Every structure is written in structure tokens, then in C-alpha cells.
mmCIF file of C-alpha atoms in Angstrom:
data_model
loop_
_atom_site.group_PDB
_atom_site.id
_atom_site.type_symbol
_atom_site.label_atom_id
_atom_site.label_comp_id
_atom_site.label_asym_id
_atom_site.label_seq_id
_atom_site.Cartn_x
_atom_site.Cartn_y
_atom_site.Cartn_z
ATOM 1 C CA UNK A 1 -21.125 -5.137 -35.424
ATOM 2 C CA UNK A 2 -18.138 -7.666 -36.236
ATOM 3 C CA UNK A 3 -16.799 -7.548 -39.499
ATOM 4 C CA UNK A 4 -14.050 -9.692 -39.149
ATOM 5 C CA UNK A 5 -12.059 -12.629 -37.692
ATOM 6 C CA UNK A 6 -8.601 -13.635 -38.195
ATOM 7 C CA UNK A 7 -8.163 -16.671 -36.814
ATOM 8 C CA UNK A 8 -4.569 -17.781 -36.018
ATOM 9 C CA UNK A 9 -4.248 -21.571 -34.824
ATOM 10 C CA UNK A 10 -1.416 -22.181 -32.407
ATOM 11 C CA UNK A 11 0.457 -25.048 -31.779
ATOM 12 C CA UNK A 12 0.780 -28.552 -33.795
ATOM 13 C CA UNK A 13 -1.512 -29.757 -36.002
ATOM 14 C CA UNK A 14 -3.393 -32.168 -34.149
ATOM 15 C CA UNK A 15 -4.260 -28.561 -32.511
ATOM 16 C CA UNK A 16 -4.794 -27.035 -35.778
ATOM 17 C CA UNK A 17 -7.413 -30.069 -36.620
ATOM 18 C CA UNK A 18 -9.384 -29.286 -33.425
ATOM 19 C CA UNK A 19 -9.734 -25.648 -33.636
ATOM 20 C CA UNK A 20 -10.502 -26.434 -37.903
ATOM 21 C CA UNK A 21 -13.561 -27.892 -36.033
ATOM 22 C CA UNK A 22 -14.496 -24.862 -34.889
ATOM 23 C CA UNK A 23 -15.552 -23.840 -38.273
ATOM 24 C CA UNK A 24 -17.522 -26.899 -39.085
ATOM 25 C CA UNK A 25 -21.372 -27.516 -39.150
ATOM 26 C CA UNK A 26 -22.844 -29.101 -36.435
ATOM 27 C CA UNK A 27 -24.905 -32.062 -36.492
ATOM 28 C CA UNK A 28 -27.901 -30.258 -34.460
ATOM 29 C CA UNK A 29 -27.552 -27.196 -36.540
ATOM 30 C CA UNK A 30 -26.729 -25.021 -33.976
ATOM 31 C CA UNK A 31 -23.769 -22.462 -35.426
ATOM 32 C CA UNK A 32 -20.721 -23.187 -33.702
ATOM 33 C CA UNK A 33 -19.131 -20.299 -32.526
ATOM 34 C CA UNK A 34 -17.024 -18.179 -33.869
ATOM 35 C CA UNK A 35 -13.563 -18.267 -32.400
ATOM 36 C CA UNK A 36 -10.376 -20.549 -32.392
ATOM 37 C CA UNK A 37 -8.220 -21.228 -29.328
ATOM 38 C CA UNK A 38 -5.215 -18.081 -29.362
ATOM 39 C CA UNK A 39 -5.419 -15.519 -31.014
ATOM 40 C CA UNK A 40 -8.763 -13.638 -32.289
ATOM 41 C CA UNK A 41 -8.249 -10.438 -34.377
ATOM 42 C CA UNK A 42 -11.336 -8.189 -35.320
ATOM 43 C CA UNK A 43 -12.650 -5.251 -36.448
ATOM 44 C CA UNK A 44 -15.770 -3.457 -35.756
ATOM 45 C CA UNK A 45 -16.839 0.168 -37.193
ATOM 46 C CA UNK A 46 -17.643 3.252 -34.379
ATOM 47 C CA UNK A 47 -18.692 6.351 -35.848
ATOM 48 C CA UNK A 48 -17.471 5.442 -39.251
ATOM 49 C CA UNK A 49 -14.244 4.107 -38.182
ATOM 50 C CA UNK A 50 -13.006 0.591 -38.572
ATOM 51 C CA UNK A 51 -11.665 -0.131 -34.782
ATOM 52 C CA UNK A 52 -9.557 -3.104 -34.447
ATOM 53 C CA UNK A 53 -9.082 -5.190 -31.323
ATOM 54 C CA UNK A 54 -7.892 -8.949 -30.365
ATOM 55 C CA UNK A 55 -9.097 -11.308 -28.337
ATOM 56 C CA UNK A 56 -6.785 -14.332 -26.725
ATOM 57 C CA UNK A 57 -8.455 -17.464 -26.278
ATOM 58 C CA UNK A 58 -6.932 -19.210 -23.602
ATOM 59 C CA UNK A 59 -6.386 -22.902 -23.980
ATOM 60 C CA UNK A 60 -8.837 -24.129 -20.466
ATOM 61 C CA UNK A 61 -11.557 -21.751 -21.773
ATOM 62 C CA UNK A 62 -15.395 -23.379 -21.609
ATOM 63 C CA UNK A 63 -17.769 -21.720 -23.602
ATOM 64 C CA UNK A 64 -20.347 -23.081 -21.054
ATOM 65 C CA UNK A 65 -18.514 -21.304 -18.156
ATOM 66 C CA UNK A 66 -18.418 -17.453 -17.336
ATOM 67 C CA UNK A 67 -14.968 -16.201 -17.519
ATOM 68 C CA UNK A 68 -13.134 -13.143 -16.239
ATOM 69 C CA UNK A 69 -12.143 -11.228 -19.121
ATOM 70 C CA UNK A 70 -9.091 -8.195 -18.887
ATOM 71 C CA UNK A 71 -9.274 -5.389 -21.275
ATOM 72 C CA UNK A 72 -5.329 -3.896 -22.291
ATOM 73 C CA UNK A 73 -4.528 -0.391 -23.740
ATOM 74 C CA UNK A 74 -1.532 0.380 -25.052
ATOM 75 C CA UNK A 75 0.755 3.479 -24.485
ATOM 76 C CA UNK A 76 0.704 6.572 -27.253
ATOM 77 C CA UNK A 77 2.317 4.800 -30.444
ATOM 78 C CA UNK A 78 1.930 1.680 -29.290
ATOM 79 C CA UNK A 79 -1.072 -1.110 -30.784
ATOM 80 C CA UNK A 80 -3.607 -3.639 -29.827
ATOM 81 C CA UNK A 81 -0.665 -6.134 -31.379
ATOM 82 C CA UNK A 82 2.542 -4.948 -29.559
ATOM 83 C CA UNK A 83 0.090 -5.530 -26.180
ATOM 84 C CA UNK A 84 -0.348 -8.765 -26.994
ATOM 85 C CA UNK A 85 3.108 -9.773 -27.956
ATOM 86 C CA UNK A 86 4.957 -7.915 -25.037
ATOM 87 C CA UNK A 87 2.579 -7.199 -22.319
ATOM 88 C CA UNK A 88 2.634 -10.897 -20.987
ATOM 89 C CA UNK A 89 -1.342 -10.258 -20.604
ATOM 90 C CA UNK A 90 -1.712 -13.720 -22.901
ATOM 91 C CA UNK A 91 0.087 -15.804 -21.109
ATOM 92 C CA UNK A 92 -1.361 -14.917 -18.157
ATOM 93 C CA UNK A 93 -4.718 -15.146 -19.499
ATOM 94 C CA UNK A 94 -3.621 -18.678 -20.579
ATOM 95 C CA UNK A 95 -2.397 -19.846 -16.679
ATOM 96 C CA UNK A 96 -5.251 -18.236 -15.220
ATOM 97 C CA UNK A 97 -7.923 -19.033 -18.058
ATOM 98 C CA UNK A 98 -8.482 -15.034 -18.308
ATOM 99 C CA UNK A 99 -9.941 -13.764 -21.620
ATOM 100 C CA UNK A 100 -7.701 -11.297 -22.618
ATOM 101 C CA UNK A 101 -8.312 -8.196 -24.702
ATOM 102 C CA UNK A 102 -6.352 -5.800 -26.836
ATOM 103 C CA UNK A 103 -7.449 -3.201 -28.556
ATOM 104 C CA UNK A 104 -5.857 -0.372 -30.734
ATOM 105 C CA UNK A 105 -6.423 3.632 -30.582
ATOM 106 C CA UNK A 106 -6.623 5.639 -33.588
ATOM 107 C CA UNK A 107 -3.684 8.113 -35.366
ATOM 108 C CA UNK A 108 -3.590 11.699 -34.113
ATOM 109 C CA UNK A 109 -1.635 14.570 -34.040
ATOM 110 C CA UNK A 110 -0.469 15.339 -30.436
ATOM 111 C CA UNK A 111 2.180 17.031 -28.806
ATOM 112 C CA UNK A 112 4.609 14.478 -26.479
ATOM 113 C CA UNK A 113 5.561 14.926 -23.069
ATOM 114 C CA UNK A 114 8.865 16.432 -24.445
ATOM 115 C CA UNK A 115 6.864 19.194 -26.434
ATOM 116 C CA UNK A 116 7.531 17.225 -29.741
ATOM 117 C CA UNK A 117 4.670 17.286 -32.436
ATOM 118 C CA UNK A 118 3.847 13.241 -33.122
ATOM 119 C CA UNK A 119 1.289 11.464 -35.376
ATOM 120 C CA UNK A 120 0.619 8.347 -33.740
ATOM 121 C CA UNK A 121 -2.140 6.567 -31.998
ATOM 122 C CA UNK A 122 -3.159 7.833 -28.980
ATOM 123 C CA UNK A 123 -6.458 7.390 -26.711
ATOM 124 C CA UNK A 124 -8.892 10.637 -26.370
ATOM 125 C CA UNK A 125 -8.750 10.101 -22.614
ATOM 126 C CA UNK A 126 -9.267 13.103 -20.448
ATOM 127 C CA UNK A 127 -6.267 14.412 -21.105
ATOM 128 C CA UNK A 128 -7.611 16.850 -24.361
ATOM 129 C CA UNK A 129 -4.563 19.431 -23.836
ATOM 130 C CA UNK A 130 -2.020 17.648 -25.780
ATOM 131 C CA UNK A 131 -4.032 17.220 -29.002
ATOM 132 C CA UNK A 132 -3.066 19.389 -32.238
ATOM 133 C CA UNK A 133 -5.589 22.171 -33.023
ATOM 134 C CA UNK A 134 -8.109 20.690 -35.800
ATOM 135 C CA UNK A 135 -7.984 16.851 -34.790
ATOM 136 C CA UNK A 136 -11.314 15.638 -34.605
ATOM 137 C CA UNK A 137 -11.425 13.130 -31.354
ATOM 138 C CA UNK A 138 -13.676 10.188 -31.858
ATOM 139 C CA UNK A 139 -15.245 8.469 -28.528
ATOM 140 C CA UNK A 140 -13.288 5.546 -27.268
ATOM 141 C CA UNK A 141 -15.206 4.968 -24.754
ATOM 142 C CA UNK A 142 -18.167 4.072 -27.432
ATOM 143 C CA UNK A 143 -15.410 2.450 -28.894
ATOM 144 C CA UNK A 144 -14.642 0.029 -25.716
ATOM 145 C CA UNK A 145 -18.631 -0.501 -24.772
ATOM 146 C CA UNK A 146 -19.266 -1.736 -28.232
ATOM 147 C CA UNK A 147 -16.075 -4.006 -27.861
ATOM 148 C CA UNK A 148 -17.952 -5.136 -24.823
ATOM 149 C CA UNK A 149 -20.772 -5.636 -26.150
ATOM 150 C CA UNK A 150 -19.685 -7.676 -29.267
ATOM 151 C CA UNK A 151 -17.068 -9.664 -26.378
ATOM 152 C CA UNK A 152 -20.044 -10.721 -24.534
ATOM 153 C CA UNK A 153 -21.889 -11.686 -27.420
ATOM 154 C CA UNK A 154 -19.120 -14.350 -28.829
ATOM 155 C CA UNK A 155 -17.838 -15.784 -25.511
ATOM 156 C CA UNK A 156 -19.219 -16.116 -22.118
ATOM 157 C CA UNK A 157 -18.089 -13.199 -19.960
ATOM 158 C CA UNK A 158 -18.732 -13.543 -16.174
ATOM 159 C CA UNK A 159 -19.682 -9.785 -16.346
ATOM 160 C CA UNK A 160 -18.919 -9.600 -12.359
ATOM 161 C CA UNK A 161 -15.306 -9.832 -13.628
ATOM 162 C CA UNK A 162 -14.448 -7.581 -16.186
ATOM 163 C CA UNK A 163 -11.260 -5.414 -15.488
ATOM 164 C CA UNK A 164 -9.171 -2.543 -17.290
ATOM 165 C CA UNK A 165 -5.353 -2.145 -17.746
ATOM 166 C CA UNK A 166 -3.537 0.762 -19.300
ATOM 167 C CA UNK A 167 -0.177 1.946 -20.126
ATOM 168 C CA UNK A 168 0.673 5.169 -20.256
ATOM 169 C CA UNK A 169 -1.665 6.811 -22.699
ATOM 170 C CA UNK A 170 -3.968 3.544 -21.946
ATOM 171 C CA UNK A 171 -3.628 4.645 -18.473
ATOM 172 C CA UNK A 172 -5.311 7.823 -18.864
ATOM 173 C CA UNK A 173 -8.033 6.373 -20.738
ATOM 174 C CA UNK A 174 -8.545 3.712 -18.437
ATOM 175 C CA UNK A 175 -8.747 7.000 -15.923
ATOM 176 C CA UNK A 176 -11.624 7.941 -18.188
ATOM 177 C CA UNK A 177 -13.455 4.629 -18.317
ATOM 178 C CA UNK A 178 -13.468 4.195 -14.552
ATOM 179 C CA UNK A 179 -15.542 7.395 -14.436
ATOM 180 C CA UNK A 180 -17.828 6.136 -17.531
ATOM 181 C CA UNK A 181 -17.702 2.991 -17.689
ATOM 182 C CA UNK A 182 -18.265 2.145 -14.429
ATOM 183 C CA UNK A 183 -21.570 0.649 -14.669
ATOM 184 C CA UNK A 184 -19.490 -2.064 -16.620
ATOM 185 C CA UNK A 185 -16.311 -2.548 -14.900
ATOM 186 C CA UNK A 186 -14.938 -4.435 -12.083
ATOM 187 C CA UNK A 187 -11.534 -2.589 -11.255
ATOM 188 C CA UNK A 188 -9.080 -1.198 -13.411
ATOM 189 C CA UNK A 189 -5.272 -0.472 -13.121
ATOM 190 C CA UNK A 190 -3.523 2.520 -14.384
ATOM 191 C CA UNK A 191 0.386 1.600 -15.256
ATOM 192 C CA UNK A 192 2.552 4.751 -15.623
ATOM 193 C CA UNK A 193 -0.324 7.252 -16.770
ATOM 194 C CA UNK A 194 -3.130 8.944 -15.251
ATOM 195 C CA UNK A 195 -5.670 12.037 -16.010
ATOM 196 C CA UNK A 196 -8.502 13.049 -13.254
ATOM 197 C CA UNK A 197 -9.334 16.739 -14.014
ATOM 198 C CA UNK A 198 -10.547 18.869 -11.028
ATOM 199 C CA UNK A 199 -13.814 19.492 -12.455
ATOM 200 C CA UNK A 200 -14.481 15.472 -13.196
ATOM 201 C CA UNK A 201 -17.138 14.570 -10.599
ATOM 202 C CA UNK A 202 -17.157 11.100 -9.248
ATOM 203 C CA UNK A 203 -18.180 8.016 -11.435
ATOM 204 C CA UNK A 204 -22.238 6.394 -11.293
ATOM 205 C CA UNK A 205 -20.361 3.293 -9.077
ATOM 206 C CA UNK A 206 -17.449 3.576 -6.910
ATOM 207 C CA UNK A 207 -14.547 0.975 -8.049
ATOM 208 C CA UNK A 208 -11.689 0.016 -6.909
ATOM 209 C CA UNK A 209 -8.337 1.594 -8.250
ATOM 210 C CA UNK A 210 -4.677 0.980 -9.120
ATOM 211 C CA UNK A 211 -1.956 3.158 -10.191
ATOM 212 C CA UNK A 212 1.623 1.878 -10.721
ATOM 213 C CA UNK A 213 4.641 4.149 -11.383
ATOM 214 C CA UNK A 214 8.397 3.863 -11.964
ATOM 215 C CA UNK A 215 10.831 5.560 -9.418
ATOM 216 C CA UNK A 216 13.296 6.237 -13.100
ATOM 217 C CA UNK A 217 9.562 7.513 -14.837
ATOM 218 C CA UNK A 218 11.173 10.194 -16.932
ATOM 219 C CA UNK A 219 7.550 11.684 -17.242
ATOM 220 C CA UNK A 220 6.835 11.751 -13.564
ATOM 221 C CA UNK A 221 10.409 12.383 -12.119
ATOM 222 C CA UNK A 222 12.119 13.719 -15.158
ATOM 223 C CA UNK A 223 14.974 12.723 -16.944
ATOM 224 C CA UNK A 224 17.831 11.171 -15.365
ATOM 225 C CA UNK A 225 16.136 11.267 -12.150
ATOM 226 C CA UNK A 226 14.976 8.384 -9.817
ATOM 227 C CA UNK A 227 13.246 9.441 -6.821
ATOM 228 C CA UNK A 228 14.413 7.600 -3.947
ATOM 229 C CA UNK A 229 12.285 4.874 -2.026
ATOM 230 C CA UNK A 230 12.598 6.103 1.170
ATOM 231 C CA UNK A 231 10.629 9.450 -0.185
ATOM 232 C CA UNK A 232 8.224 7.943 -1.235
ATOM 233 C CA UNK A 233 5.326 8.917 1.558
ATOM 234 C CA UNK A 234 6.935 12.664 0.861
ATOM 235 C CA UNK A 235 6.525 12.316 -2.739
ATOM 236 C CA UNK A 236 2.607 11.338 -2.215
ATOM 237 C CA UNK A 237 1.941 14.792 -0.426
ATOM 238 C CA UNK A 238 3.920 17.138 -2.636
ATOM 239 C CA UNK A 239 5.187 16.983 -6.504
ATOM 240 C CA UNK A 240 5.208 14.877 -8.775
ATOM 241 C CA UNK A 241 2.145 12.271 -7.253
ATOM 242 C CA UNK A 242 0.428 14.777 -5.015
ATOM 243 C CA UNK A 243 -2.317 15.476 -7.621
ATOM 244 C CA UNK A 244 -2.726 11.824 -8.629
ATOM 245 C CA UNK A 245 -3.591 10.706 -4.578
ATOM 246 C CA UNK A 246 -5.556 13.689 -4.274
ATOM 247 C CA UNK A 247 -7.777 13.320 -7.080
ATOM 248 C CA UNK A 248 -8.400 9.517 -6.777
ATOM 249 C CA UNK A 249 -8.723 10.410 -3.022
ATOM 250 C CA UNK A 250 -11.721 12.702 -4.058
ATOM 251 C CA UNK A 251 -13.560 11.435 -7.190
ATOM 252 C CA UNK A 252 -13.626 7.777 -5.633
ATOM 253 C CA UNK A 253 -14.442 8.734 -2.140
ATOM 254 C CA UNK A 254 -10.888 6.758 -0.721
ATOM 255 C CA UNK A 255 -9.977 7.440 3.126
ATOM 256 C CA UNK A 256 -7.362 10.359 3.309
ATOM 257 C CA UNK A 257 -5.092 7.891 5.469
ATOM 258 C CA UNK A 258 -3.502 5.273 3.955
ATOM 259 C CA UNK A 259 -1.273 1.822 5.044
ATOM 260 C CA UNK A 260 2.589 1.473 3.645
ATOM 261 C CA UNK A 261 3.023 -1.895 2.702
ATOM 262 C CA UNK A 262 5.852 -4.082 0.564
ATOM 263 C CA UNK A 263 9.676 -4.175 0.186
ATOM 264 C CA UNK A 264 11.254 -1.010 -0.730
ATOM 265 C CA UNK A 265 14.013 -2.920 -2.806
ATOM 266 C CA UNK A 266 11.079 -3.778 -5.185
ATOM 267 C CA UNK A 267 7.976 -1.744 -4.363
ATOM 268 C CA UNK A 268 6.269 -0.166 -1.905
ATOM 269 C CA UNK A 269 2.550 0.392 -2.236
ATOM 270 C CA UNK A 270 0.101 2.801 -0.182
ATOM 271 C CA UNK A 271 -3.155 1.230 0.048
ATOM 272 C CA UNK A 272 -6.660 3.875 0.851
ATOM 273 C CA UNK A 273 -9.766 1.927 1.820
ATOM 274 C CA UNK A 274 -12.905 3.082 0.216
ATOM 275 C CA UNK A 275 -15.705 4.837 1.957
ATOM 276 C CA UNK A 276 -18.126 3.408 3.298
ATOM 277 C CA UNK A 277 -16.796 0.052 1.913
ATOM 278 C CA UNK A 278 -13.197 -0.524 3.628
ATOM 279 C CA UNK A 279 -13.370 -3.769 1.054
ATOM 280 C CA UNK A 280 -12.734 -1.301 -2.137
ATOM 281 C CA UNK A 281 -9.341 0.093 -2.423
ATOM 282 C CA UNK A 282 -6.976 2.196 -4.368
ATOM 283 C CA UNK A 283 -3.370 1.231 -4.150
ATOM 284 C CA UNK A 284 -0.538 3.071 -5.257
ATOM 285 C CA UNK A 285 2.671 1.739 -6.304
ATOM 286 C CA UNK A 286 5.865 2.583 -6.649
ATOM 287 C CA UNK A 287 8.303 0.218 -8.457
ATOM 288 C CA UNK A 288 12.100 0.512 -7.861
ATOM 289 C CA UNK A 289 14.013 1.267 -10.940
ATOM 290 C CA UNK A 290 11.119 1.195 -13.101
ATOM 291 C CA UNK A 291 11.467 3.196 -16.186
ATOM 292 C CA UNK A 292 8.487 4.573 -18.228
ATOM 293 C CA UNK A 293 7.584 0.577 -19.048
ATOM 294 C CA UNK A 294 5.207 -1.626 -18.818
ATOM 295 C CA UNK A 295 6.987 -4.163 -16.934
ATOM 296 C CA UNK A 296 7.112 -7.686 -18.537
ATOM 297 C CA UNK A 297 10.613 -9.239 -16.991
ATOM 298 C CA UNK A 298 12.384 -8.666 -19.669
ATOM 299 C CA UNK A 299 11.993 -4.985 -19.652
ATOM 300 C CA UNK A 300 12.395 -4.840 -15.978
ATOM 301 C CA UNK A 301 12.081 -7.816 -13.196
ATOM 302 C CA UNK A 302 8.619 -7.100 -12.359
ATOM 303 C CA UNK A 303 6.532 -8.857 -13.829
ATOM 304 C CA UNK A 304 2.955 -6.479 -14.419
ATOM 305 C CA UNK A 305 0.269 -8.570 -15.827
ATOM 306 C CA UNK A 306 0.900 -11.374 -12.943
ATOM 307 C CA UNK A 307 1.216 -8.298 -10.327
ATOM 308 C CA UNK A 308 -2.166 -6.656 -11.905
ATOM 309 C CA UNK A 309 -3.844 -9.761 -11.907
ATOM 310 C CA UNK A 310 -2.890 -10.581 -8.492
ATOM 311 C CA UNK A 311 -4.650 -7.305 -7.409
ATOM 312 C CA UNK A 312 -7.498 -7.436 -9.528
ATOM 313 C CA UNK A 313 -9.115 -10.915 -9.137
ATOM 314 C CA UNK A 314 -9.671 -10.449 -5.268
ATOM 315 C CA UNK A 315 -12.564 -7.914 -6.748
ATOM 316 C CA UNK A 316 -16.281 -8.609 -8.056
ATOM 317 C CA UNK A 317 -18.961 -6.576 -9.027
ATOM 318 C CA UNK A 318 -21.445 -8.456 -6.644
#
């Protein structure tokens, strides 16, 4: 259920008088809905728990035409707000008339890749070792379909186009959702995180995958360390990534062989058709120089949402 909308009005005011409207009664005395061009904050309660996400409005949307809509997660620490400021999802959703989507994970205690103890928000993704002893994990992915559910209530979603990103922690979750969520989802992309146990059998629907990684990703090649481009086929088939191809390779049913493609001064990405449908895929990227980031330009020169969005739109559902 929505409980609430913050609505914040961007630009001039001849723009603030037109999304004002937005609020008014209509002379057929049909509601008018209930949203404002930018930015859309709300909250919704899961299990007791007030769950906050926001929803960007871009500027071309028509509430009379279905529109692809991409969910972002943020990393461990990170929120729903700092996605929306930093991740350059917004302004991508506003060039390519994307709904764009950020919600924020709950506060736990959890133990960081450097063995520190941390209270911060984090996703319960698959990845259940790092949790203190005690925490009580709620269910984001009931957290995420009800976000769905409410997002397709307010604004016309063209459900054939609905796509996951996540960071990091975000990344592992999205792991999670594309094996149950799959029955909602278009493709996802996993940036700098990932978390496919061996026991995980494969999802209800077979989707199409992305994983992006750093070649200076402190938690992948440790600190100080950039692995080399040119070892980058070697890296796939031994530590750190060998577990990462292997399991998507398995729980997705991807070919074992795979296509090199790109510019090794920027990235280089293997690409695994799916079986029996070569038009599914799960590409795997390495990004020079990449540190554990999502990559917005001014962070690094690549620029992630426009390289994620690239990838994902070439997908439907049907």
C-alpha cells in the first residue's frame, strides 16, 4: 500500500504551475494521478517495515503509453537517494523516457569484505554468511514485488520491459531476484557484486544476464592489485571470476563457449548465448581501471547507466 508521496517539482515555475496541476480536480471527475514530473519519493510498509523507494518521472513520459521502467539497488551503506543523485540512472531515464526506480535496503549488522563489523543497510541477497548472529532478515524480494506492484498501479509500465541494476550489495540481490523474480523481469545487470550458491537451482524463466567488474576491484582482485587485460580469458577459468562464469553458466543454462568482444583499453566483454535461445545472453565485462564503483564519468570514464541501458533495451519479455 502507498503511504506517501513527496513530490519535488523541478525546473522554473511555469514548470512548477504544470505539475501543481497534477494535484487538481478534474472536470470529468476522474482522479488525476498521483505523481509530478522528477522526482517521486514513497514509502510503503512490508512485514511491518516502512520501505522507502523513488521513482523519477522523466520529462517525455505519457501516462497513456507503456514505458520501460529500470529498477536500481544501491551498494551496502549506500540509499535509494545517493542512486539517484550519482548513479546517472535519472538522466538517462530522462533521454531515453525510462522510468527509473530507486529503492533503499534496511540497517543490519554485517561483517565487510575486510572482516570489519558494520551497521548499515545492506540487501538480504543470497549472500546470508556475512550477517551478524541474531539479525532478523526481512524479504526484499517481497519488498521489490510489492514496489512493483504499487509501480504498475500509478504509472503505465510496459511490463515486457522491466529491468534490474545493482551495485555491489544491489548486485547480489539483483543475483537473487533473477532467480525469483523472474516471472517479472526482463534482464538484469549485476555491477561489481554477485552471489549464485551451488545449491541455487535455476530460476522459473531463463533471462538474460550481465555482470560488470573493475580490473582495480579491491574485492575481486584485492588491494592494490589490477589484473591485467590481456588475462582476462585466464582470469574467467581460474580465480577470482571462475565461480561467477560457472555458476551463471549453470543456473541459466548459457553455452560453455563464449565470444571476446570490445577494446581492451576500455573493456572487454565475453558474451555466452543462451540455450536453446542463442537470442538470450550473459555478458561479462571487464572495465579497465575500474575501481569498486559504479561508474558515472566522474568516478571513472565509463559511463554505466548509458552502457547498462545500451545492453538491456535490445531485450523483451515477448
Amino acid at each position: 500500500m502507498k503511504l506517501s508521496t513527496t513530490r519535488c517539482l523541478l525546473g522554473t515555475a511555469l514548470a512548477f504551475a504544470a505539475s501543481f496541476c497534477l494535484s487538481c480536480s478534474s472536470n470529468d471527475g476522474v482522479a488525476p494521478p498521483e505523481y509530478v514530473t522528477g522526482k517521486n519519493v514513497y514509502t510503503t510498509e512490508v512485514d511491518g517495515d516502512a520501505r522507502e523507494y523513488i521513482v523519477h518521472v522523466p520529462t517525455g513520459y505519457d501516462p497513456n503509453s507503456a514505458t520501460p521502467a529500470v529498477l536500481m539497488l544501491h551498494g551496502g551503506g549506500g540509499s535509494g537517494e545517493g542512486m539517484y543523485s550519482n548513479s546517472g540512472w535519472k538522466e538517462v531515464g530522462e533521454s531515453q523516457t525510462i522510468l527509473t526506480i530507486f529503492p533503499t535496503a534496511l540497517e543490519y549488522c554485517y561483517t565487510n569484505w575486510l572482516g570489519q563489523t558494520r551497521f548499515a543497510t545492506r540487501w538480504h541477497s543470497l549472500n546470508r554468511s556475512v550477517f551478524c548472529v541474531g539479525q532478523t532478515l526481512k524479504d526484499d524480494v517481497a519488498f521489490l514485488r510489492q514496489l512493483i506492484a504499487e509501480l504498475k498501479r500509478n504509472y503505465n509500465v510496459d511490463a515486457d520491459r522491466l529491468y534490474m541494476v545493482g551495485f555491489s550489495s544491489g548486485g547480489q540481490m539483483v543475483s537473487r531476484c533473477a532467480l525469483e523474480m523472474s516471472d517479472l523481469l526482463t534482464a538484469v545487470v549485476q555491477s561489481g557484486g554477485s552471489s549464485i550458491p551451488d545449491d541455487v537451482g535455476g530460476p522459473p524463466e531463463l533471462l538474460p544476464v550481465a555482470f560488470e567488474v573493475g580490473s582495480r576491484d579491491s574485492r575481486w582482485v584485492g588491494v592494490g592489485n589490477e589484473l591485467p587485460m590481456a588475462d582476462f580469458e585466464a582470469a574467467m577459468a581460474g580465480d577470482p571470476f571462475f565461480e561467477v562464469v560457472s555458476d551463471h553458466v549453470r543456473t541459466f543454462d548459457f553455452e560453455q563457449t563464449y565470444a571476446v568482444s570490445g577494446d581492451s583499453t576500455v573493456a572487454l566483454t565475453a558474451l555466452f548465448k543462451g540455450v536453446p535461445d542463442p537470442g538470450r545472453e550473459f555478458a561479462f565485462t571487464l572495465v579497465k581501471g575500474l575501481e569498486h564503483k559504479y561508474p558515472n564519468t566522474a568516478n571513472h570514464p565509463r559511463y554505466g547507466a548509458e552502457e547498462n541501458w545500451r545492453w538491456l533495451r535490445q531485450f523483451r519479455r515477448r
